[in-house]
Amino acid sequence: MQGIDEKSAQDYLDKYQHIYNLYKNGETLESIGEQFGVSKQRIHQIVRRCKIGEGDYYKAHKIEAEKKEQDPANFDNWLKDKGVKSINKKVLETL
């Protein structure tokens, strides 16, 4: 991993997995954010990555990039199957 040592990466991974587990156990994004002193949006980003990476925040980027390259037409459906919400592109085009 670029720019971060292994111990720090593991510390973050443990923290992100804890956040993901709190979310899976019914805690709200807002309450988790308050516990960790970060925004609800940041918690959403962490949870999204953990869903894609099957609990591994760092693995998610690689998986997502490979899937998008292999099958771009079905990428949004793949995200949906993972339980990850994506932005409706048609709505964005009208803005």
XYZ file of N, CA and C in Angstrom:
285
model
N 0.834 -1.170 0.000
C 0.000 0.000 0.000
C 0.881 1.236 0.000
N 0.534 2.148 -0.809
C 1.358 3.336 -0.999
C 1.050 4.387 0.067
N 2.100 4.950 0.671
C 1.940 6.070 1.580
C 1.566 5.727 3.007
N 1.489 4.459 3.348
C 1.118 4.077 4.704
C 1.873 2.810 5.087
N 2.377 2.778 6.310
C 3.123 1.589 6.736
C 2.155 0.464 7.089
N 2.692 -0.743 7.189
C 1.857 -1.918 7.408
C 1.085 -1.880 8.717
N 1.727 -1.404 9.775
C 1.040 -1.343 11.071
C -0.137 -0.372 11.005
N 0.076 0.798 10.427
C -1.016 1.767 10.294
C -2.143 1.205 9.432
N -1.776 0.535 8.350
C -2.779 -0.067 7.471
C -3.610 -1.096 8.242
N -2.949 -1.914 9.054
C -3.666 -2.919 9.839
C -4.567 -2.260 10.885
N -4.072 -1.190 11.504
C -4.892 -0.460 12.485
C -6.155 0.090 11.829
N -6.000 0.685 10.651
C -7.158 1.204 9.926
C -8.089 0.071 9.503
N -7.517 -1.019 9.029
C -8.332 -2.156 8.611
C -9.167 -2.664 9.786
N -8.551 -2.793 10.955
C -9.284 -3.234 12.148
C -10.409 -2.255 12.485
N -10.107 -0.973 12.418
C -11.103 0.069 12.701
C -12.253 0.000 11.700
N -11.922 -0.137 10.425
C -12.950 -0.192 9.389
C -13.818 -1.441 9.527
N -13.207 -2.560 9.893
C -13.990 -3.779 10.087
C -14.918 -3.631 11.291
N -14.439 -2.949 12.326
C -15.279 -2.693 13.497
C -16.473 -1.813 13.104
N -16.216 -0.784 12.338
C -17.284 0.105 11.855
C -18.292 -0.692 11.026
N -17.793 -1.526 10.139
C -18.674 -2.333 9.294
C -19.528 -3.278 10.133
N -18.930 -3.880 11.147
C -19.684 -4.783 12.023
C -20.760 -4.037 12.807
N -20.445 -2.833 13.264
C -21.454 -2.021 13.947
C -22.637 -1.752 13.010
N -22.331 -1.403 11.776
C -23.367 -1.137 10.782
C -24.208 -2.394 10.529
N -23.547 -3.531 10.349
C -24.268 -4.784 10.091
C -25.146 -5.181 11.276
N -24.768 -4.736 12.482
C -25.551 -5.056 13.672
C -26.633 -4.024 13.971
N -26.890 -3.126 13.008
C -28.032 -2.242 13.113
C -27.760 -0.815 13.549
N -26.516 -0.471 13.830
C -26.205 0.920 14.190
C -26.380 1.798 12.952
N -26.781 3.027 13.161
C -26.956 3.953 12.042
C -25.614 4.575 11.653
N -25.550 5.029 10.422
C -24.341 5.701 9.952
C -24.029 6.904 10.834
N -25.062 7.622 11.192
C -24.886 8.823 12.017
C -24.326 8.486 13.397
N -24.879 7.460 14.048
C -24.399 7.119 15.396
C -22.965 6.581 15.355
N -22.636 5.836 14.321
C -21.265 5.334 14.181
C -20.317 6.507 13.955
N -20.725 7.439 13.115
C -19.922 8.628 12.859
C -19.644 9.405 14.132
N -20.660 9.543 14.966
C -20.491 10.248 16.242
C -19.491 9.530 17.144
N -19.564 8.196 17.166
C -18.636 7.407 17.996
C -17.185 7.608 17.572
N -16.964 7.739 16.271
C -15.605 7.820 15.743
C -15.175 9.242 15.390
N -16.076 10.180 15.577
C -15.736 11.578 15.312
C -15.537 11.900 13.845
N -16.298 11.210 12.988
C -16.246 11.463 11.552
C -17.667 11.639 11.026
N -17.778 12.115 9.806
C -19.094 12.383 9.232
C -19.834 11.097 8.861
N -21.132 11.247 8.765
C -21.988 10.153 8.305
C -21.559 9.711 6.906
N -21.184 10.664 6.063
C -20.735 10.364 4.704
C -19.480 9.500 4.714
N -18.534 9.811 5.604
C -17.300 9.012 5.684
C -17.616 7.582 6.114
N -18.539 7.432 7.051
C -18.941 6.088 7.479
C -19.580 5.354 6.300
N -20.389 6.054 5.525
C -21.000 5.451 4.337
C -19.922 4.952 3.373
N -18.880 5.753 3.172
C -17.785 5.353 2.284
C -17.091 4.094 2.795
N -16.860 4.044 4.095
C -16.203 2.879 4.690
C -17.078 1.639 4.545
N -18.357 1.778 4.860
C -19.286 0.645 4.759
C -19.388 0.164 3.312
N -19.463 1.094 2.373
C -19.550 0.747 0.951
C -18.337 -0.082 0.534
N -17.167 0.398 0.900
C -15.948 -0.329 0.544
C -15.908 -1.709 1.195
N -16.335 -1.789 2.437
C -16.324 -3.085 3.127
C -17.315 -4.057 2.495
N -18.454 -3.559 2.031
C -19.402 -4.431 1.334
C -18.775 -4.992 0.063
N -18.118 -4.149 -0.687
C -17.496 -4.580 -1.938
C -16.348 -5.542 -1.667
N -15.553 -5.259 -0.651
C -14.393 -6.080 -0.326
C -14.682 -7.233 0.612
N -15.974 -7.524 0.807
C -16.386 -8.613 1.687
C -15.746 -8.464 3.069
N -15.791 -7.241 3.584
C -15.255 -6.942 4.909
C -13.871 -6.341 4.895
N -13.196 -6.396 3.754
C -11.830 -5.862 3.648
C -11.849 -4.555 2.858
N -11.698 -3.461 3.573
C -11.751 -2.128 2.981
C -10.738 -1.960 1.857
N -9.513 -2.419 2.071
C -8.441 -2.194 1.092
C -8.566 -3.080 -0.142
N -9.121 -4.249 0.030
C -9.304 -5.172 -1.089
C -10.370 -4.655 -2.069
N -11.282 -3.832 -1.563
C -12.421 -3.366 -2.351
C -12.014 -2.602 -3.601
N -11.026 -1.743 -3.493
C -10.625 -0.939 -4.651
C -10.188 -1.827 -5.810
N -9.396 -2.825 -5.508
C -8.913 -3.746 -6.543
C -10.074 -4.531 -7.165
N -10.959 -5.043 -6.327
C -12.104 -5.812 -6.815
C -12.992 -4.943 -7.706
N -13.258 -3.734 -7.244
C -14.128 -2.817 -7.985
C -13.522 -2.461 -9.347
N -12.241 -2.162 -9.369
C -11.570 -1.795 -10.622
C -11.587 -2.956 -11.614
N -11.321 -4.166 -11.119
C -11.327 -5.341 -12.000
C -12.718 -5.608 -12.563
N -13.722 -5.517 -11.726
C -15.092 -5.787 -12.165
C -15.549 -4.747 -13.190
N -15.201 -3.496 -12.930
C -15.592 -2.423 -13.849
C -14.925 -2.615 -15.211
N -13.685 -3.066 -15.203
C -12.956 -3.292 -16.459
C -13.494 -4.513 -17.198
N -13.805 -5.580 -16.473
C -14.268 -6.824 -17.094
C -15.670 -6.712 -17.686
N -16.549 -6.004 -16.977
C -17.948 -5.990 -17.386
C -18.600 -4.647 -17.070
N -18.171 -3.586 -17.764
C -18.678 -2.247 -17.435
C -20.191 -2.091 -17.587
N -20.782 -2.823 -18.523
C -22.225 -2.700 -18.755
C -23.044 -3.203 -17.572
N -22.505 -4.141 -16.837
C -23.242 -4.723 -15.711
C -22.677 -4.314 -14.356
N -21.807 -3.326 -14.348
C -21.162 -2.908 -13.105
C -22.173 -2.437 -12.053
N -23.135 -1.616 -12.446
C -24.131 -1.126 -11.490
C -24.972 -2.267 -10.921
N -25.301 -3.246 -11.748
C -26.051 -4.411 -11.257
C -25.221 -5.224 -10.275
N -23.934 -5.337 -10.554
C -23.031 -6.047 -9.651
C -22.990 -5.348 -8.292
N -22.890 -4.014 -8.304
C -22.911 -3.252 -7.048
C -24.212 -3.495 -6.290
N -25.312 -3.464 -7.025
C -26.628 -3.673 -6.411
C -26.703 -5.052 -5.765
N -26.177 -6.067 -6.441
C -26.154 -7.422 -5.883
C -25.323 -7.500 -4.597
N -24.323 -6.637 -4.488
C -23.481 -6.574 -3.290
C -24.152 -5.773 -2.168
N -25.301 -5.159 -2.483
C -25.988 -4.333 -1.490
C -25.454 -2.921 -1.417
N -24.785 -2.486 -2.501
C -24.185 -1.155 -2.553
C -25.035 -0.272 -3.441
N -25.455 0.851 -2.892
C -26.243 1.800 -3.671
C -25.307 2.628 -4.537
N -25.742 2.903 -5.757
C -24.967 3.772 -6.638
C -25.845 4.941 -7.056
N -25.220 5.980 -7.529
C -25.946 7.172 -7.942
C -26.657 6.894 -9.254
N -27.897 7.311 -9.335
C -28.676 7.160 -10.551
C -28.137 8.138 -11.595
N -27.521 7.619 -12.630
C -26.890 8.465 -13.647
C -27.903 9.320 -14.398
N -29.120 8.814 -14.603
C -30.132 9.593 -15.301
C -30.518 10.825 -14.490
N -30.581 10.688 -13.192
C -30.893 11.823 -12.319
C -29.780 12.854 -12.406
N -28.528 12.403 -12.401
C -27.401 13.309 -12.491
C -27.395 14.088 -13.809
N -27.779 13.429 -14.895
C -27.793 14.074 -16.200
C -28.815 15.204 -16.267
N -29.885 15.100 -15.465
C -30.924 16.133 -15.492
C -30.591 17.310 -14.594
N -29.606 17.160 -13.727
C -29.246 18.240 -12.815
C -28.481 19.350 -13.477
